[in-house]
């Protein structure tokens, strides 16, 4: 059985894990995906995941789910990597770095050895900015075709928090999180708006007496969201799966959508040589454009500090 004409093939490396299988489940609803290949070292479990997913295919857009090995990634349009050690309670994303960097140094060359010239690698494993950089370095792929899931989920959390605070449809909330997908991420308040109205104006006109306190509470909620979830259920999977599926659809659809994916930054905001999240135009080539937009002085300083956090982590790996 071949992939339906006009639909893409997506390979998920780490497909037996909670994030990988949840991403496959989310992608089954997409009219742009015709085949999903699940790759995992846990052979029996990944076979079970494929069987379970296929049994629900009657209720979705036509899609085939099968298992495979690294070479089955070579013909994929998008290769999503969720494999690696998972984050433990009280462990930061950067604490995972050395364990997962070793895994990637062995795994990524096997995936990219025969990868087709148009495929896009989408890295999800944490710390995602560091591992996206590792993937770019060990794969010899162009930087625009190696992207990280970045702060797409953090941006969604930011918008969700504001929409809940003001009882609005999240589609009417426009705000970004940039920088590291982690503790040093930067919530961009200076350009945040609700229905086109600047955040502070909207907040004060809707009865918020202490705007700074509201901002501090939202920042804490967004930054600590993953830790709160992990404390309660040991992992995060549904939110990240939805954000990764949405990013994959933008790639397959060639939509030229702006998403805060992690990409190689080359001079924007006077930052160079690290992977981090900025608003990027995403399409079938991966990242088409990286957008440098206006930030306040405090936000600019925080973004550069976030870049330094990532840079120091990359330097500790001694990849050269």
CSV table of N, CA and C in Angstrom, one decimal, residues 85-88 91-101 125-127 131:
chain,number,residue,atom,x,y,z
A,85,UNK,N,16.5,10.5,26.1
A,85,UNK,CA,16.1,10.4,27.5
A,85,UNK,C,15.1,11.5,27.9
A,86,UNK,N,14.2,11.1,28.7
A,86,UNK,CA,13.1,12.1,29.1
A,86,UNK,C,13.4,12.9,30.3
A,87,UNK,N,12.8,14.0,30.5
A,87,UNK,CA,13.0,14.9,31.6
A,87,UNK,C,12.4,14.3,32.9
A,88,UNK,N,13.2,14.3,33.9
A,88,UNK,CA,12.7,13.8,35.2
A,88,UNK,C,12.2,15.0,36.1
A,91,UNK,N,14.4,18.2,37.2
A,91,UNK,CA,15.5,18.3,36.2
A,91,UNK,C,15.2,19.3,35.2
A,92,UNK,N,16.1,20.2,34.9
A,92,UNK,CA,15.9,21.2,33.9
A,92,UNK,C,16.2,20.6,32.5
A,93,UNK,N,15.7,21.3,31.5
A,93,UNK,CA,15.9,20.7,30.1
A,93,UNK,C,17.4,20.7,29.8
A,94,UNK,N,18.2,21.6,30.3
A,94,UNK,CA,19.6,21.6,30.0
A,94,UNK,C,20.4,20.5,30.8
A,95,UNK,N,19.8,20.0,31.9
A,95,UNK,CA,20.4,18.9,32.6
A,95,UNK,C,20.4,17.6,31.7
A,96,UNK,N,19.5,17.6,30.7
A,96,UNK,CA,19.4,16.4,29.8
A,96,UNK,C,20.5,16.4,28.8
A,97,UNK,N,21.2,17.5,28.6
A,97,UNK,CA,22.0,17.8,27.4
A,97,UNK,C,23.0,16.7,27.1
A,98,UNK,N,23.8,16.4,28.0
A,98,UNK,CA,24.9,15.5,27.7
A,98,UNK,C,24.4,14.1,27.4
A,99,UNK,N,23.4,13.6,28.1
A,99,UNK,CA,22.8,12.3,27.8
A,99,UNK,C,22.2,12.2,26.4
A,100,UNK,N,21.5,13.2,26.1
A,100,UNK,CA,20.8,13.2,24.8
A,100,UNK,C,21.8,13.6,23.6
A,101,UNK,N,22.8,14.4,23.9
A,101,UNK,CA,23.7,14.7,22.8
A,101,UNK,C,24.5,13.5,22.4
A,125,UNK,N,13.2,16.6,20.8
A,125,UNK,CA,13.8,16.1,22.1
A,125,UNK,C,14.5,17.3,22.8
A,126,UNK,N,14.4,17.3,24.1
A,126,UNK,CA,15.0,18.4,24.9
A,126,UNK,C,16.5,18.0,25.4
A,127,UNK,N,17.3,19.1,25.5
A,127,UNK,CA,17.1,20.5,25.3
A,127,UNK,C,17.1,20.8,23.8
A,131,UNK,N,20.1,20.4,20.9
A,131,UNK,CA,20.0,19.2,20.1
A,131,UNK,C,19.7,19.5,18.6
